[in-house]
Amino acid sequence: MASGCYSGAANTSDGPDTGATAASESGTPGTTDTVPTTGEPTTGEAPPAEECQTLDLSPTPLRRLTRAQYDFTIQDLLGVADVPSSALDGLDAKVGPFDSNVVVPLDTIGVASLADIAEKVAGVADLVGLVPCDVQNLAPDAPELGSCVREFIADFGARALRKPLTSEEVDRYVGVYDLTRALAGETPATAVRQVIATMLQSPYFLYQVELGAGAPDERGWTPLGDHELAARLSYFLWNSMPDDALRAAADAGQLQDDAQLQAQLERMLADDKARRGLGAFAVQWLELDHLDWVEKSPHPLVPEFGDDLREAMKREAADFMAMVIRDDDARLSTLLTAPYSPVPDELLPLYGLAQPAEPGSYVQLDPARRAGLLTQVGWLATHANPGQSSPVLRGVVVLESLLCTFLPAPPNNIFPPPPDPNATTRERFEKHSSEPSCAGCHLFIDGIGFGFEGYDAFGVVRELENGLPVDESGTLRGYGITEKAFDGPVELAHLLADDPVVRDCVAFQWTTYALGRILATADTCQVADLQDRFAAHDGDMRALLGDIVTSPAFRTLVFAAE
């Protein structure tokens, strides 16, 4: 390919590739599972109604907890705040843009690291209130120790392993306790800590183990068990284990009823822990997790681009998503166009704002320059180069995350145009559209990306670049939508908010996040049904979450055909 076809991915140091998400990873319904190496972008299309008389689903993979899920589970289970899961080598695997460890086996180093973390966490856990007797002060031969330890193992084990323990399992963990005391001469408290460490290394703790409630039918389907469904719901909404109320509902078999499941969803959304799951969706969906390895050149408004600023940028997007769904009208249109945001103090200079009157309050922004997630400084800074904007990076994310238009991987021999003090970024990058070998994709990418040229590499509003006026006009193109011209990102945000393709794509993204697996051709009709329901609810994301958790895809375990 000619050198005039440029890459925008010059923002990272040693982080993962920030290029296009492959269709084989995204699993777009209606497409094959291969990535085109030439030609134009691809996207899924809704199937004809007559093809959805029966429902099919893809197999359910085994998922290991992500780092965030591991950390939050330890916090909720043991009250240990500083969980060193960052000591694990490698990153979480991705399904589309979302963290989901369905294809990352644990090697010897990973197993050893998890064992080390489990020992450390168990060693600092507060046993008071965790064990039903004063195990730290009772005499080693106290007669009540036996029943106390069994009671502890049954209760703690049911929470840690997210299922009731059988009598055989209780006996095995009692054996761990007895063996620790017998071989090492340890105190009862130390032996209890060893039981905790052992449970934290169980596959039932480290994975979302799902076996189903009964034998699979001829399709390989079986309903999830009550506790499996409770775990799937809690890791979707909270990124953590079920609480006592959800476990009680599972014990009573209530979660098999749609109304009861919906009631649990509403209860859990009202809990502050919902900010974890909702916020994680926002950060991963728009790829703000790339901030962890983004580097920036010095900026007059930011003395240092460090971890505090990175975390503040992610926090703004996460809190905004949670606010829209929990405290506002939950509309997709609000998410994409609202001229206000819970701006963290660290980001106020980038917005040109003074300290808000009430710390943590939502800040009204300039409605002519800010509208929803795509004009927040975090998203704009993530998808930019160290010292300049990037119409390519910004355009790609809009296409893939909001339009589900997935792009072929770029060639390896491309590079960004060099800085030119006598030209704007737009002028340098417009060469994409003039190269025949590049135009197929870049007419889509750049037409959107140029609309964000009114923001610099940090997301700060600008009217001039290198002393030249900034042109932020653009053209919204994508499969399934009518081509539309726009002037600036606020106008673009309103076009996106009103487009049914965007609405369908967001339903697809939420479903992928909830299931944690590839949505392949077999899932087309299930996804189409959820998209129809989302449209009927006028883009109400809270209603969409309810439809997802009561859908067959969420409630069913599907075994792969042999």
Coordinates of C-alpha atoms in Angstrom, one line a residue:
M1 CA 0.0 0.0 0.0
A2 CA 1.2 3.5 -0.7
S3 CA 2.8 5.4 2.1
G4 CA 0.1 8.0 1.8
C5 CA -2.3 5.7 3.6
Y6 CA -1.6 6.5 7.2
S7 CA -2.1 4.9 10.5
G8 CA -3.4 7.0 13.4
A9 CA -2.1 4.6 16.0
A10 CA 0.9 6.5 17.2
N11 CA -0.3 7.1 20.7
T12 CA 1.0 4.1 22.6
S13 CA 4.3 2.9 24.0
D14 CA 4.3 -0.9 24.7
G15 CA 0.5 -1.3 25.0
P16 CA -1.7 -3.6 23.0
D17 CA -2.6 -2.8 19.4
T18 CA -5.1 0.1 19.1
G19 CA -6.1 -0.8 15.6
A20 CA -9.4 -2.1 14.3
T21 CA -11.3 -4.8 16.2
A22 CA -11.5 -7.9 14.1
A23 CA -14.8 -9.3 13.2
S24 CA -13.7 -12.7 14.4
E25 CA -13.4 -11.3 17.9
S26 CA -16.6 -9.3 17.8
G27 CA -18.7 -12.0 16.4
T28 CA -21.1 -9.7 14.6
P29 CA -24.5 -11.4 13.9
G30 CA -25.1 -12.0 10.2
T31 CA -21.4 -12.0 9.2
T32 CA -18.9 -14.8 8.8
D33 CA -16.3 -15.2 11.5
T34 CA -13.4 -14.2 9.2
V35 CA -11.9 -10.8 8.7
P36 CA -11.7 -9.3 5.2
T37 CA -8.1 -8.4 4.3
T38 CA -9.2 -6.0 1.5
G39 CA -12.2 -4.0 0.6
E40 CA -14.6 -2.0 2.7
P41 CA -15.9 -2.3 6.3
T42 CA -18.4 -5.0 7.2
T43 CA -21.3 -4.9 9.5
G44 CA -24.2 -7.2 10.6
E45 CA -27.7 -7.0 9.3
A46 CA -30.9 -8.0 11.0
P47 CA -32.3 -11.3 9.6
P48 CA -35.6 -11.5 7.8
A49 CA -38.5 -12.1 10.2
E50 CA -39.3 -15.5 8.6
E51 CA -35.8 -16.7 9.6
C52 CA -36.4 -16.2 13.3
Q53 CA -39.3 -18.6 13.9
T54 CA -36.9 -20.7 16.1
L55 CA -34.2 -19.5 18.4
D56 CA -30.6 -20.7 18.3
L57 CA -27.7 -19.8 20.6
S58 CA -23.9 -20.2 20.5
P59 CA -22.1 -22.4 23.1
T60 CA -21.4 -21.0 26.5
P61 CA -17.6 -20.8 27.3
L62 CA -16.1 -21.2 30.7
R63 CA -15.0 -17.7 32.0
R64 CA -12.3 -16.9 34.4
L65 CA -12.8 -13.9 36.6
T66 CA -11.2 -10.7 35.2
R67 CA -8.8 -8.8 37.4
A68 CA -11.5 -6.3 38.3
Q69 CA -13.9 -9.1 39.2
Y70 CA -11.3 -10.8 41.3
D71 CA -10.5 -7.6 43.2
F72 CA -14.1 -6.7 43.9
T73 CA -14.9 -10.3 44.9
I74 CA -12.1 -10.3 47.4
Q75 CA -13.2 -6.9 48.7
D76 CA -16.8 -8.0 49.1
L77 CA -16.0 -11.5 50.5
L78 CA -13.2 -10.6 52.9
G79 CA -13.2 -6.8 53.3
V80 CA -9.6 -6.7 52.0
A81 CA -9.3 -3.5 50.0
D82 CA -5.7 -3.8 48.6
V83 CA -5.9 -6.8 46.4
P84 CA -2.6 -7.2 44.4
S85 CA -4.1 -8.8 41.3
S86 CA -2.0 -6.5 39.3
A87 CA 0.9 -8.9 40.2
L88 CA -0.6 -11.3 37.6
D89 CA 1.3 -11.4 34.3
G90 CA -0.5 -10.3 31.2
L91 CA -3.8 -8.5 30.6
D92 CA -7.4 -9.8 30.6
A93 CA -8.5 -11.3 27.3
K94 CA -11.0 -9.4 25.1
V95 CA -14.3 -10.3 23.5
G96 CA -14.7 -7.4 21.2
P97 CA -13.8 -4.4 23.4
F98 CA -14.8 -6.1 26.6
D99 CA -12.7 -8.0 29.2
S100 CA -13.7 -11.6 29.3
N101 CA -11.2 -14.4 30.0
V102 CA -12.7 -17.1 27.8
V103 CA -9.5 -18.0 25.9
V104 CA -6.7 -17.4 28.3
P105 CA -5.4 -20.6 30.0
L106 CA -3.5 -20.3 33.2
D107 CA 0.1 -21.3 32.9
T108 CA 2.4 -22.4 35.8
I109 CA 3.4 -18.8 36.6
G110 CA -0.2 -17.7 36.7
V111 CA -1.2 -20.5 39.0
A112 CA 1.7 -19.7 41.3
S113 CA 0.8 -16.0 41.3
L114 CA -2.8 -16.7 42.2
A115 CA -1.6 -19.0 45.0
D116 CA 0.7 -16.3 46.4
I117 CA -2.1 -13.7 46.2
A118 CA -4.5 -16.1 48.0
E119 CA -2.0 -16.7 50.8
K120 CA -1.5 -13.0 51.3
V121 CA -5.2 -12.1 51.2
A122 CA -6.0 -14.9 53.7
G123 CA -3.2 -13.8 55.9
V124 CA -4.6 -10.3 56.4
A125 CA -8.4 -11.1 56.5
D126 CA -10.2 -10.1 59.7
L127 CA -11.6 -13.4 61.1
V128 CA -13.8 -11.5 63.6
G129 CA -17.3 -11.9 62.2
L130 CA -16.1 -14.2 59.5
V131 CA -15.9 -17.2 61.7
P132 CA -18.8 -17.9 64.1
C133 CA -16.6 -18.4 67.1
D134 CA -13.6 -16.6 68.6
V135 CA -11.1 -18.8 66.8
Q136 CA -8.2 -16.6 67.5
N137 CA -8.5 -16.9 71.3
L138 CA -10.1 -20.3 71.8
A139 CA -7.9 -23.0 73.2
P140 CA -6.7 -25.4 70.5
D141 CA -8.5 -28.3 72.2
A142 CA -11.8 -26.4 72.8
P143 CA -14.7 -28.8 72.2
E144 CA -16.7 -26.2 70.2
L145 CA -14.0 -25.7 67.6
G146 CA -15.2 -28.7 65.5
S147 CA -18.7 -27.5 64.9
C148 CA -17.6 -23.9 64.6
V149 CA -15.1 -24.8 61.8
R150 CA -17.7 -26.9 59.9
E151 CA -20.2 -24.0 60.2
F152 CA -17.7 -21.6 58.9
I153 CA -16.7 -23.7 56.0
A154 CA -20.3 -24.3 54.9
D155 CA -21.2 -20.6 55.1
F156 CA -18.0 -19.0 53.8
G157 CA -17.7 -21.7 51.1
A158 CA -21.2 -21.0 49.8
R159 CA -20.3 -17.4 49.4
A160 CA -16.8 -17.8 48.1
L161 CA -17.6 -20.6 45.6
R162 CA -21.0 -19.2 44.8
K163 CA -22.9 -22.4 45.4
P164 CA -24.0 -24.4 48.4
L165 CA -21.3 -26.9 49.4
T166 CA -22.1 -30.6 49.5
S167 CA -21.3 -32.6 52.6
E168 CA -18.4 -34.1 50.8
E169 CA -16.9 -30.7 50.0
V170 CA -17.3 -29.6 53.6
D171 CA -15.5 -32.7 54.7
R172 CA -12.6 -32.0 52.3
Y173 CA -12.1 -28.5 53.6
V174 CA -12.4 -29.7 57.2
G175 CA -9.5 -32.1 56.1
V176 CA -7.5 -29.1 55.0
Y177 CA -8.0 -27.5 58.4
D178 CA -7.1 -30.7 60.3
L179 CA -4.1 -31.4 58.1
T180 CA -2.7 -27.9 58.6
R181 CA -3.0 -28.3 62.4
A182 CA -1.6 -31.8 62.4
L183 CA 1.4 -31.4 60.1
A184 CA 2.4 -27.9 60.9
G185 CA 1.3 -27.6 64.5
E186 CA -0.6 -24.4 63.6
T187 CA -3.1 -22.6 65.7
P188 CA -6.8 -22.9 64.8
A189 CA -6.8 -19.3 63.4
T190 CA -3.9 -20.1 61.1
A191 CA -5.6 -23.3 60.0
V192 CA -8.7 -21.3 59.1
R193 CA -6.7 -18.9 57.1
Q194 CA -5.3 -21.9 55.2
V195 CA -8.9 -23.0 54.4
I196 CA -9.6 -19.5 53.1
A197 CA -6.4 -19.6 50.9
T198 CA -7.4 -23.0 49.6
M199 CA -10.9 -21.9 48.6
L200 CA -9.5 -18.8 46.8
Q201 CA -7.6 -21.2 44.6
S202 CA -10.6 -23.4 43.8
P203 CA -11.8 -23.3 40.1
Y204 CA -15.3 -22.5 41.6
F205 CA -13.8 -19.3 42.9
L206 CA -11.5 -18.4 40.0
Y207 CA -14.1 -19.2 37.3
Q208 CA -17.7 -18.7 36.6
V209 CA -18.4 -22.4 36.7
E210 CA -21.8 -23.2 35.1
L211 CA -23.0 -26.8 34.9
G212 CA -26.7 -26.3 34.4
A213 CA -29.8 -27.6 36.1
G214 CA -30.2 -31.0 34.6
A215 CA -29.3 -32.8 31.4
P216 CA -29.1 -30.8 28.2
D217 CA -31.8 -31.3 25.6
E218 CA -31.2 -32.2 22.0
R219 CA -29.9 -28.7 21.2
G220 CA -27.4 -28.9 24.0
W221 CA -29.4 -26.4 26.1
T222 CA -30.1 -26.6 29.9
P223 CA -31.3 -23.9 32.2
L224 CA -28.8 -22.3 34.5
G225 CA -29.1 -23.4 38.1
D226 CA -30.3 -20.7 40.6
H227 CA -26.9 -20.0 42.0
E228 CA -25.3 -20.0 38.6
L229 CA -27.9 -17.4 37.4
A230 CA -27.3 -15.3 40.5
A231 CA -23.6 -15.3 39.8
R232 CA -24.1 -14.4 36.2
L233 CA -26.4 -11.5 37.2
S234 CA -24.0 -10.2 39.9
Y235 CA -20.9 -10.3 37.7
F236 CA -22.8 -8.5 35.0
L237 CA -24.2 -5.7 37.2
W238 CA -21.6 -5.5 40.0
N239 CA -18.5 -7.1 38.7
S240 CA -18.5 -9.1 41.9
M241 CA -20.1 -12.0 43.8
P242 CA -23.8 -12.2 44.8
D243 CA -24.8 -10.6 48.1
D244 CA -26.8 -12.3 50.8
A245 CA -30.1 -11.1 49.4
L246 CA -29.4 -12.5 45.9
R247 CA -28.1 -15.8 47.4
A248 CA -31.3 -16.1 49.5
A249 CA -33.4 -15.6 46.3
A250 CA -31.4 -18.3 44.6
D251 CA -31.8 -20.6 47.6
A252 CA -35.6 -20.1 47.4
G253 CA -35.6 -20.8 43.6
Q254 CA -37.0 -17.3 42.9
L255 CA -34.7 -16.4 40.1
Q256 CA -36.4 -18.8 37.7
D257 CA -39.3 -16.3 37.6
D258 CA -38.9 -13.4 35.3
A259 CA -40.6 -10.9 37.6
Q260 CA -38.4 -12.0 40.5
L261 CA -35.3 -11.7 38.4
Q262 CA -36.4 -8.3 37.2
A263 CA -37.0 -7.3 40.8
Q264 CA -33.4 -8.3 41.8
L265 CA -32.0 -6.3 38.8
E266 CA -33.8 -3.2 40.0
R267 CA -32.6 -3.8 43.6
M268 CA -29.0 -4.3 42.4
L269 CA -29.1 -1.2 40.2
A270 CA -30.1 0.9 43.2
D271 CA -27.0 -0.4 45.1
D272 CA -23.8 1.7 44.6
K273 CA -22.0 -1.5 43.6
A274 CA -23.8 -1.1 40.3
R275 CA -21.4 1.7 39.4
R276 CA -18.8 -1.0 39.0
G277 CA -20.5 -3.0 36.2
L278 CA -22.1 -0.1 34.5
G279 CA -18.9 1.9 34.6
A280 CA -16.8 -1.0 33.4
F281 CA -19.1 -1.2 30.3
A282 CA -18.6 2.4 29.5
V283 CA -14.8 2.3 29.9
Q284 CA -14.3 -0.8 27.9
W285 CA -17.0 -0.1 25.2
L286 CA -15.3 3.2 24.2
E287 CA -11.8 1.7 24.9
L288 CA -10.8 4.1 27.7
D289 CA -9.0 1.3 29.3
H290 CA -6.3 2.1 26.7
L291 CA -5.5 5.1 28.9
D292 CA -3.3 2.7 30.9
W293 CA -0.6 2.9 28.3
V294 CA -1.4 6.2 26.5
E295 CA 1.4 8.7 26.6
K296 CA 1.1 12.5 26.2
S297 CA 3.4 15.4 25.4
P298 CA 3.4 18.3 27.9
H299 CA 0.4 20.6 27.8
P300 CA 0.0 24.1 29.3
L301 CA -3.1 23.0 31.3
V302 CA -1.6 19.7 32.6
P303 CA 1.8 19.7 34.4
E304 CA 2.0 15.9 34.2
F305 CA 0.0 13.2 32.4
G306 CA 0.2 10.6 35.1
D307 CA -2.0 7.8 36.6
D308 CA -4.1 10.2 38.6
L309 CA -5.2 11.9 35.4
R310 CA -5.8 8.6 33.6
E311 CA -7.9 7.3 36.4
A312 CA -9.9 10.6 36.6
M313 CA -10.7 10.3 32.9
K314 CA -11.9 6.8 33.2
R315 CA -13.9 7.7 36.3
E316 CA -15.7 10.5 34.6
A317 CA -17.0 8.2 31.8
A318 CA -17.8 5.4 34.3
D319 CA -19.7 7.7 36.7
F320 CA -21.5 9.4 33.8
M321 CA -22.8 6.0 32.5
A322 CA -24.0 5.0 36.0
M323 CA -25.6 8.4 36.5
V324 CA -27.6 8.2 33.2
I325 CA -28.9 4.7 33.9
R326 CA -29.4 5.0 37.7
D327 CA -30.3 8.6 38.3
D328 CA -31.4 10.0 34.9
D329 CA -33.8 8.8 32.2
A330 CA -31.5 5.9 31.1
R331 CA -31.9 7.0 27.5
L332 CA -29.2 6.3 24.9
S333 CA -29.9 9.8 23.6
T334 CA -29.1 11.3 27.0
L335 CA -25.8 9.3 27.1
L336 CA -24.8 10.7 23.7
T337 CA -26.0 14.3 24.0
A338 CA -26.2 15.5 27.6
P339 CA -24.3 18.8 28.1
Y340 CA -23.3 17.9 31.7
S341 CA -21.0 15.4 33.4
P342 CA -19.7 14.4 36.8
V343 CA -16.3 16.1 36.1
P344 CA -13.6 15.0 38.6
D345 CA -11.6 17.9 40.1
E346 CA -8.4 16.8 38.2
L347 CA -10.1 17.4 34.9
L348 CA -11.6 20.8 35.5
P349 CA -8.7 22.7 33.9
L350 CA -9.1 20.7 30.7
Y351 CA -12.7 21.8 30.5
G352 CA -11.8 25.4 31.4
L353 CA -13.9 25.3 34.5
A354 CA -13.4 26.6 38.1
Q355 CA -13.8 24.4 41.1
P356 CA -17.5 23.2 41.4
A357 CA -19.5 24.6 44.3
E358 CA -20.1 21.0 45.6
P359 CA -17.4 18.4 45.3
G360 CA -18.7 15.5 43.3
S361 CA -21.6 17.4 41.8
Y362 CA -22.6 17.2 38.2
V363 CA -21.2 20.1 36.1
Q364 CA -23.0 21.9 33.4
L365 CA -20.8 22.2 30.3
D366 CA -20.9 24.4 27.3
P367 CA -23.7 22.9 25.1
A368 CA -22.1 24.2 22.0
R369 CA -18.9 22.2 22.6
R370 CA -19.8 19.3 24.9
A371 CA -22.5 16.6 24.3
G372 CA -22.3 13.2 26.0
L373 CA -19.5 10.6 26.2
L374 CA -17.9 11.4 22.9
T375 CA -16.9 15.0 23.9
Q376 CA -15.5 14.1 27.3
V377 CA -11.8 14.8 27.6
G378 CA -11.0 11.2 28.5
W379 CA -12.4 9.7 25.3
L380 CA -10.8 12.4 23.2
A381 CA -7.4 12.1 24.9
T382 CA -7.4 8.3 24.7
H383 CA -8.0 8.4 20.9
A384 CA -5.4 10.9 20.0
N385 CA -1.7 10.9 19.5
P386 CA 0.8 12.2 22.2
G387 CA 0.9 15.8 20.9
Q388 CA -1.8 16.0 18.3
S389 CA -5.4 14.9 17.6
S390 CA -6.1 11.8 15.5
P391 CA -9.1 11.7 13.2
V392 CA -8.3 8.1 12.5
L393 CA -8.3 6.8 16.0
R394 CA -11.5 8.7 16.9
G395 CA -13.3 7.7 13.7
V396 CA -12.4 4.1 14.1
V397 CA -13.9 3.9 17.6
V398 CA -17.1 5.6 16.6
L399 CA -17.5 3.2 13.6
E400 CA -16.8 0.1 15.6
S401 CA -18.3 0.9 19.0
L402 CA -21.4 2.8 18.0
L403 CA -22.1 1.7 14.4
C404 CA -20.8 -1.9 14.7
T405 CA -19.1 -1.3 11.4
F406 CA -16.0 -3.5 11.7
L407 CA -12.9 -2.6 9.8
P408 CA -10.3 -4.9 8.1
A409 CA -7.0 -4.8 9.8
P410 CA -4.7 -2.1 8.4
P411 CA -1.4 -3.1 6.6
N412 CA 1.8 -3.2 8.5
N413 CA 3.7 -0.7 6.3
I414 CA 1.7 2.4 7.2
F415 CA 2.7 5.3 9.3
P416 CA 1.2 8.7 10.4
P417 CA 2.0 11.8 8.4
P418 CA 4.8 13.7 10.0
P419 CA 4.0 16.9 11.9
D420 CA 3.9 20.0 9.8
P421 CA 3.9 23.4 11.5
N422 CA 2.3 25.0 8.4
A423 CA -0.7 22.7 8.2
T424 CA -3.6 21.4 10.3
T425 CA -4.0 17.8 11.2
R426 CA -7.0 17.6 8.9
E427 CA -4.9 18.8 5.9
R428 CA -2.2 16.2 6.6
F429 CA -4.7 13.4 7.0
E430 CA -7.0 14.3 4.1
K431 CA -4.5 12.3 1.9
H432 CA -6.3 9.2 3.0
S433 CA -9.3 9.9 0.9
S434 CA -7.2 10.6 -2.2
E435 CA -5.4 7.3 -2.2
P436 CA -7.5 4.7 -4.0
S437 CA -6.1 1.9 -1.9
C438 CA -7.0 3.7 1.3
A439 CA -10.3 5.4 0.4
G440 CA -12.5 2.4 0.9
C441 CA -12.1 2.6 4.7
H442 CA -10.9 6.1 5.2
L443 CA -14.0 7.7 3.6
F444 CA -15.8 6.1 6.6
I445 CA -13.2 6.8 9.2
D446 CA -12.1 10.3 8.4
G447 CA -15.5 11.6 7.6
I448 CA -16.4 11.0 11.2
G449 CA -12.9 11.6 12.8
F450 CA -12.6 15.1 11.2
G451 CA -15.6 16.2 13.2
F452 CA -13.5 16.0 16.4
E453 CA -10.8 18.4 15.1
G454 CA -12.1 21.1 17.4
Y455 CA -10.3 19.3 20.3
D456 CA -6.6 18.8 20.8
A457 CA -4.7 15.8 22.0
F458 CA -6.1 16.3 25.5
G459 CA -9.7 17.0 24.5
V460 CA -9.3 20.7 25.1
V461 CA -11.4 22.9 22.8
R462 CA -9.5 24.7 20.2
E463 CA -10.4 27.0 17.3
L464 CA -6.9 27.3 15.8
E465 CA -4.1 24.8 15.1
N466 CA -0.7 26.1 14.1
G467 CA -2.4 29.5 13.7
L468 CA -4.8 28.1 11.1
P469 CA -8.6 27.8 11.5
V470 CA -9.8 24.3 12.5
D471 CA -12.4 22.7 10.2
E472 CA -14.6 20.3 12.1
S473 CA -17.1 19.5 9.4
G474 CA -17.6 15.9 8.6
T475 CA -19.8 13.2 7.0
L476 CA -21.4 10.4 8.9
R477 CA -21.1 7.2 6.8
G478 CA -21.7 3.6 7.7
Y479 CA -23.5 0.6 6.4
G480 CA -27.3 0.7 6.9
I481 CA -27.4 4.5 7.5
T482 CA -28.2 7.4 5.2
E483 CA -25.1 9.5 4.6
K484 CA -25.3 12.7 6.6
A485 CA -23.2 15.9 6.7
F486 CA -22.6 17.5 10.0
D487 CA -20.7 20.5 11.5
G488 CA -18.9 19.6 14.7
P489 CA -19.2 16.9 17.3
V490 CA -22.3 18.2 19.0
E491 CA -24.2 17.9 15.8
L492 CA -22.7 14.5 15.2
A493 CA -23.7 13.3 18.7
H494 CA -27.3 14.2 17.9
L495 CA -27.2 12.4 14.6
L496 CA -25.8 9.3 16.3
A497 CA -28.4 9.5 19.1
D498 CA -31.3 9.5 16.5
D499 CA -29.9 6.7 14.3
P500 CA -31.5 3.2 14.6
V501 CA -28.2 1.7 13.5
V502 CA -26.5 3.2 16.6
R503 CA -29.4 2.0 18.8
D504 CA -29.1 -1.6 17.4
C505 CA -25.3 -1.5 17.8
V506 CA -25.5 -0.4 21.5
A507 CA -28.0 -3.3 22.1
F508 CA -25.5 -5.7 20.5
Q509 CA -22.6 -4.3 22.7
W510 CA -24.6 -4.5 25.9
T511 CA -25.5 -8.1 25.1
T512 CA -21.9 -9.0 24.3
Y513 CA -20.8 -7.5 27.7
A514 CA -23.6 -9.3 29.6
L515 CA -22.8 -12.7 28.1
G516 CA -19.0 -12.2 28.0
R517 CA -18.7 -14.2 24.8
I518 CA -18.6 -13.9 21.1
L519 CA -22.1 -13.2 19.5
A520 CA -21.8 -15.3 16.4
T521 CA -24.2 -16.1 13.6
A522 CA -26.2 -18.5 15.8
D523 CA -27.1 -15.7 18.1
T524 CA -28.5 -13.5 15.3
C525 CA -32.2 -14.0 16.2
Q526 CA -31.7 -13.5 19.9
V527 CA -29.8 -10.3 19.3
A528 CA -32.4 -9.1 16.8
D529 CA -35.2 -9.7 19.4
L530 CA -33.3 -7.6 22.0
Q531 CA -32.7 -4.9 19.4
D532 CA -36.4 -4.8 18.6
R533 CA -37.2 -4.5 22.3
F534 CA -34.7 -1.7 22.8
A535 CA -36.3 0.2 19.9
A536 CA -39.8 -0.4 21.4
H537 CA -38.5 1.1 24.7
D538 CA -37.2 4.2 22.8
G539 CA -33.6 3.5 23.6
D540 CA -34.1 3.0 27.4
M541 CA -30.9 1.2 28.5
R542 CA -32.4 0.2 31.9
A543 CA -35.2 -1.6 30.1
L544 CA -32.6 -3.2 27.8
L545 CA -30.8 -4.6 30.8
G546 CA -34.0 -6.1 32.1
D547 CA -34.7 -7.7 28.7
I548 CA -31.1 -9.1 28.5
V549 CA -31.2 -10.8 31.9
T550 CA -34.6 -12.4 31.3
S551 CA -33.6 -13.5 27.7
P552 CA -32.9 -17.2 26.9
A553 CA -29.3 -16.3 26.1
F554 CA -28.7 -15.0 29.6
R555 CA -30.6 -17.8 31.4
T556 CA -29.4 -20.8 29.4
L557 CA -26.2 -22.9 29.4
V558 CA -25.4 -24.2 25.9
F559 CA -23.0 -27.1 25.4
A560 CA -21.0 -27.3 22.2
A561 CA -22.0 -30.1 19.8
E562 CA -19.7 -33.0 20.0

